[in-house]
C-alpha atoms as one frame of an Amber mdcrd trajectory, in Angstrom:
protein
  -1.392 -16.661   6.799  -4.889 -16.716   8.290  -6.121 -13.291   9.354  -8.750
 -12.826  12.036 -11.815 -10.988  10.756 -12.535  -8.150  13.165 -15.596  -5.874
  13.267 -15.372  -3.004  10.823 -16.169   0.576  11.840 -19.938   0.400  11.413
 -20.264  -3.057  12.956 -18.286  -1.817  15.941 -20.750   1.042  16.398 -18.780
   4.039  15.133 -21.147   6.739  13.884 -20.188   6.963  10.215 -22.997   8.294
   8.082 -24.101   7.765   4.499 -25.488   4.805   2.593 -22.915   2.197   1.579
 -22.896  -0.436  -1.114 -23.431  -4.101  -0.207 -19.741  -4.714   0.566 -18.885
  -1.183   1.743 -15.864  -1.523  -0.516 -14.361  -0.297  -3.766 -15.728  -3.463
  -5.392 -19.243  -2.049  -4.989 -18.408  -0.192  -8.201 -19.450  -2.673 -10.866
 -16.611  -4.295 -12.787 -13.860  -3.596 -10.253 -11.862  -6.506  -8.848  -9.161
  -6.447  -6.167  -6.334  -8.916  -5.572  -3.588  -9.317  -2.968  -0.264 -11.030
  -2.531   0.879 -10.965   1.095   4.462 -11.836   2.057   5.249 -12.532   5.731
   8.552 -14.075   6.824   9.105 -13.651  10.552  12.627 -15.116  10.346  15.124
 -12.962   8.427  16.423 -14.267   5.132  20.004 -15.589   5.033  22.456 -12.745
   5.469  19.706 -10.294   6.471  18.781  -8.934   9.899  15.094  -8.028   9.609
  11.879  -9.962   8.900   9.830  -9.445   5.733   6.244  -8.147   5.947   5.148
  -6.677   2.637   3.131  -7.415  -0.489   1.238  -6.124  -3.495  -2.346  -4.924
  -3.996  -4.000  -4.936  -7.429  -7.131  -3.028  -8.509  -8.491  -3.651 -11.994
 -11.366  -1.679 -13.555 -13.446  -3.505 -16.181 -11.937  -6.706 -14.815 -14.342
  -8.878 -16.774 -13.243  -7.473 -20.147 -11.123  -9.623 -22.453  -9.555  -6.500
 -23.927  -7.994  -3.583 -22.023 -10.378  -0.663 -21.470  -9.011   2.850 -20.877
 -10.686   4.762 -18.038 -10.922   8.492 -17.527  -8.977   9.587 -14.464  -7.601
  12.462 -12.424  -4.826  12.691  -9.843  -3.880  14.987  -6.979  -0.608  15.313
  -5.109  -1.379  16.617  -1.619   2.158  16.012  -0.326   4.607  14.640  -2.842
   7.049  12.538  -0.805   6.132   9.373  -2.699   5.533   7.798  -6.087   2.650
   6.973  -8.385   3.602   6.080 -11.942   1.701   7.197 -15.013   0.535  10.431
 -13.452   2.050  12.702 -16.104  -0.132  11.104 -18.765  -3.165  11.137 -16.484
  -2.584  14.872 -16.105  -2.229  15.450 -19.841  -4.305  12.680 -21.412  -6.901
  12.175 -18.708  -6.812   8.365 -18.901  -4.900   5.294 -17.841  -4.976   1.739
 -19.137  -4.752  -1.384 -17.007  -4.430  -2.180 -13.311  -3.645   0.086 -10.386
  -0.967  -1.548  -8.230   0.090  -0.565  -4.699   3.206  -1.919  -3.001   6.201
  -0.729  -0.974   8.608   2.038  -1.925  11.389  -0.175  -3.242   9.111  -2.480
  -5.234   7.667   0.015  -7.710   9.996  -1.007 -10.535   9.530  -4.770 -10.324
   5.776  -4.347  -9.896   5.591  -2.110 -12.969   7.615  -4.614 -14.989   5.474
  -7.538 -13.837   2.220  -5.722 -14.542   3.210  -4.953 -18.120   4.150  -8.584
 -18.691   0.833  -9.701 -17.169  -1.100  -7.335 -19.437   0.759  -8.518 -22.529
  -0.157 -12.095 -21.689  -3.747 -11.480 -20.607  -4.567  -9.300 -23.591  -2.343
 -11.123 -26.089  -4.989 -11.120 -28.820  -5.223  -7.335 -28.584  -1.595  -6.752
 -29.465  -1.426  -7.743 -33.110   1.700  -7.626 -35.214   2.180  -4.061 -36.337
   0.648  -2.507 -33.236   3.141  -0.088 -31.764   1.589   0.108 -28.323   3.088
   1.213 -25.069   1.682   0.294 -21.669   1.881   2.467 -18.598   0.007   0.942
 -15.634  -0.343   2.917 -12.422   1.951   1.741  -9.619   1.944   3.516  -6.246
   3.835   2.949  -3.013   4.125   3.606   0.694   7.126   2.845   2.940   7.095
  -0.297   5.084  10.725  -0.213   6.229   9.879   0.050   9.933   8.326  -3.432
  10.025   9.880  -5.057   6.956  13.299  -5.541   5.391  12.530  -3.190   2.550
  16.177  -3.053   1.454  16.147  -6.793   0.769  13.697  -5.935  -2.030  11.655
  -9.063  -1.292   8.806  -8.385  -3.747   9.358 -10.357  -6.947   7.752 -10.346
 -10.358   5.936 -13.524  -9.316   4.464 -11.728  -6.288   3.090  -8.869  -8.375
   1.639 -11.316 -10.887   0.106 -13.343  -8.047  -1.801 -10.266  -6.853  -3.166
  -9.850 -10.382  -4.004 -13.528 -10.677  -5.848 -13.358  -7.332  -8.269 -10.656
  -8.522 -11.820 -11.146  -7.255 -15.096  -9.290  -6.898 -17.019  -8.937  -3.633
 -15.684  -8.353  -0.093 -12.164  -6.938   0.165  -9.588  -7.985   2.758  -8.281
  -5.199   5.005  -5.466  -4.503   7.438  -2.274  -6.577   7.142  -2.694  -7.695
   3.534  -1.170  -7.013   0.146   0.776  -3.788  -0.090  -0.603  -2.799   3.303
   1.026  -5.694   5.162   3.814  -3.707   6.814   2.165  -0.296   7.122   1.624
   1.896  10.207  -1.187   4.423  10.721  -1.165   7.047  13.495   1.303   4.917
  15.474  -0.983   1.895  15.276  -0.793  -0.964  12.805  -2.455   0.165   9.585
  -2.583  -1.082   6.019  -5.364  -1.673   3.517  -8.843  -0.227   4.043 -11.905
   0.294   1.887 -15.394   1.816   1.987 -18.138   2.991  -0.369 -21.090   5.325
  -0.685 -24.254   5.296  -2.805 -25.460   8.578  -4.276 -28.781   8.985  -6.110
 -29.110  11.061  -9.270 -32.635  11.198 -10.627 -33.954   7.637 -10.720 -30.558
   5.921 -10.583 -28.042   5.112  -7.875 -24.322   5.554  -8.465 -21.429   4.273
  -6.384 -18.257   5.877  -5.056 -15.768   3.305  -3.790 -12.479   3.980  -2.036
  -9.411   1.887  -1.257  -6.534   3.231   0.818  -3.072   2.006   1.703  -2.731
   3.862   4.992   0.777   4.412   6.346   0.613   7.939   7.671   0.045  10.154
  10.686   1.299  10.126  14.248  -0.497   9.125  17.416  -1.466  12.494  18.859
  -3.122  13.525  15.567  -5.598  10.637  15.392  -9.245  11.715  15.223 -12.174
   9.330  14.767 -15.612  10.761  13.950 -14.511  14.073  15.430 -13.110  12.584
  18.648  -9.392  13.197  19.488  -8.732   9.510  20.092  -4.949   9.731  19.747
  -4.626  12.098  22.687  -6.356   9.556  24.927  -4.640   6.362  23.753  -1.079
   7.605  24.101   1.629   6.039  26.245   5.412   5.924  26.518   5.948   3.022
  24.131   8.194   3.653  21.103   5.279   3.116  18.704   3.257   5.791  20.475
   6.090   8.278  19.994   6.768   7.607  16.298   6.854  10.737  14.168   5.230
  11.074  10.743   7.338   9.008   8.342   4.814   7.393   6.067   2.385   7.983
   3.261  -1.127   7.225   2.100  -2.338   6.217  -1.323  -6.043   6.812  -1.963
  -7.859   5.314  -4.947 -11.394   6.581  -5.574 -13.520   4.766  -8.161 -17.003
   5.557  -9.428 -19.463   4.465 -12.088 -20.709   8.047 -12.401 -19.836   9.553
 -15.801 -17.182  12.157 -15.034 -14.702  13.908 -17.301 -10.982  14.021 -16.437
 -11.122  17.538 -15.024 -13.970  16.459 -12.741 -12.069  13.379 -11.613  -9.069
  15.524 -10.754 -11.345  17.623  -8.553 -12.765  14.451  -7.012  -9.262  13.138
  -6.247  -8.477  16.413  -4.509 -11.286  15.758  -1.999  -9.318  12.802  -0.612
  -7.223  15.374   1.247 -10.304  16.384   3.234 -11.111  12.721   3.882  -7.722
  11.925   5.382  -7.720  15.273   7.165 -10.839  14.268   9.090  -8.734  11.573
  10.750  -6.265  14.208  11.915  -3.311  14.309   9.538  -2.151  17.731   8.318
  -0.146  16.052   5.534   3.272  15.774   7.144   6.492  16.692   5.365   7.652
  13.066   5.208   4.356  11.778   3.877   3.514  10.928   0.287  -0.198  11.678
   0.099  -1.134  10.868  -3.492  -4.667  10.355  -4.750  -6.168   8.830  -7.887
  -9.802   9.000  -9.004 -11.236   7.180 -12.007 -14.599   6.432 -13.597 -15.708
   3.165 -15.174 -18.365   5.052 -17.162 -17.706   6.109 -20.762 -15.802   2.945
 -21.712 -13.687   3.655 -24.761 -11.700   1.705 -27.299  -7.956   2.101 -27.109
  -7.085   5.339 -28.852  -5.450   3.837 -31.938  -8.646   1.871 -32.659 -11.190
   4.507 -31.709 -13.051   6.649 -34.271 -12.134  10.214 -35.102 -14.879  11.693
 -32.925 -15.490  10.393 -29.372 -18.613  10.746 -27.268 -18.368  11.635 -23.599
 -21.139  11.755 -21.040 -20.561  13.816 -17.911 -22.476  15.138 -14.953 -23.139
  18.862 -14.749 -20.558  20.351 -12.350 -23.377  22.063 -10.468 -24.547  18.664
  -9.180 -21.222  17.329  -7.923 -21.386  18.375  -4.268 -23.025  15.098  -3.101
 -20.259  13.205  -4.913 -17.587  15.226  -3.130 -19.286  14.557   0.204 -19.493
  10.834  -0.524 -15.818  10.679  -1.462 -14.735  12.509   1.695 -16.833  10.226
   3.900 -15.662   7.017   2.227 -11.983   7.978   2.489 -12.374   8.835   6.184
 -14.086   5.510   6.886 -11.648   3.458   4.796  -8.708   4.654   6.913 -10.480
   3.642  10.119 -11.448   0.290   8.607  -7.776  -0.331   7.804  -6.789   0.293
  11.414  -9.611  -1.769  12.917  -8.792  -4.776  10.714  -5.059  -4.673  11.381
  -3.190  -7.144  13.567  -0.197  -6.540  15.855   3.105  -6.812  14.006   6.773
  -6.972  14.972   8.234  -7.404  18.426  10.316 -10.472  17.567  14.002 -10.621
  18.576  14.783  -9.565  15.005  12.654  -6.398  15.058  13.366  -2.807  15.933
   9.720  -2.146  16.824   6.510  -3.843  17.781   3.522  -2.029  16.310   0.237
  -2.887  17.975  -3.143  -2.573  16.323  -5.617  -0.240  17.955  -7.581  -2.022
  20.680 -11.282  -1.947  19.881 -12.307  -1.744  23.530 -10.035   1.239  24.174
 -11.378   3.024  21.111 -14.977   2.343  22.143 -14.285   3.662  25.645 -12.965
   6.968  24.253 -15.887   7.297  21.851 -18.380   6.669  24.656 -16.677   9.293
  26.785 -17.514  11.832  24.070 -21.006  10.462  23.449 -20.045   9.396  19.923
 -20.777   5.698  19.883 -23.679   3.580  18.631 -25.604   6.489  17.111 -28.352
   5.849  14.564 -26.934   5.679  11.042 -28.452   5.825   7.577 -26.218   3.083
   6.276 -26.365  -0.265   4.603
């Protein structure tokens, strides 16, 4: 499927602030690669009634490494109506090993299975006879059952492995792609979005990159750069009246050396980022956030020395990092919506979910004097 490339938030003229990396994406953090497998079948499968619009997103830190590299991490559950695997060990051990995968609610198991098999094959030389290793990749989900036949469980092991085999550095696709293919955001078509920020410490720049799978909110909540857009682009269509039934997964990556407790605090700031777009964190929403650092690369624990070294930023200097994370999450959600394409509306569908119209959004922003302002951005 060929997807039209639409202007992102900054190119459209929305007044987001802060300096971005060259791609304004999570891949601005060195060593991170992102891959997608998108599944779109507009005609229902035999014996089924609904089309399939779903997929898998893969994020791999230290993607260039020939051996798996644990990363320090922290998680936060803002509203827990959802799933992210491996979080108990992230809470206790402060690390995870391998890819972060995002898919739909009913595909967590097959994606987890496929990811382990992929890791065993990719890192085969690492797992020598006698190594009693267990693998626990991170797999998260949001619900795409409004636009896709989620109960057909269309995601296969091959699909999850395809996302991992499609990993690449550089610009990241947004909107209707990967795990975000069938997602809805504030009553508009949503999906995958990404953004980044550069923060200077001393004589060095560090990067905070965010990727979201946005499937949350309802129309009247939508706020863009402080403007109550959803109250002005509301009509009597079914999609405009949809109540909160979704979730959002936020992944925040950085090359700044942070300890697990600091990354947990960083993950918590994603709640402020999504809150800027209007959501209060609805009861039916799984708002689950992961933050990790590619700094302090370590050997796998069973091969590491007795004493480990850990560099970390003084907590007193973290406020600019928190600000950068909040801003990048806010912008990533809007980027997801701006990139999305209309979906549904066939004779087989229950709903048609339209993407937000750029001209309508611009008109509302201009009405509030919040369009085309000078930005300090890349």
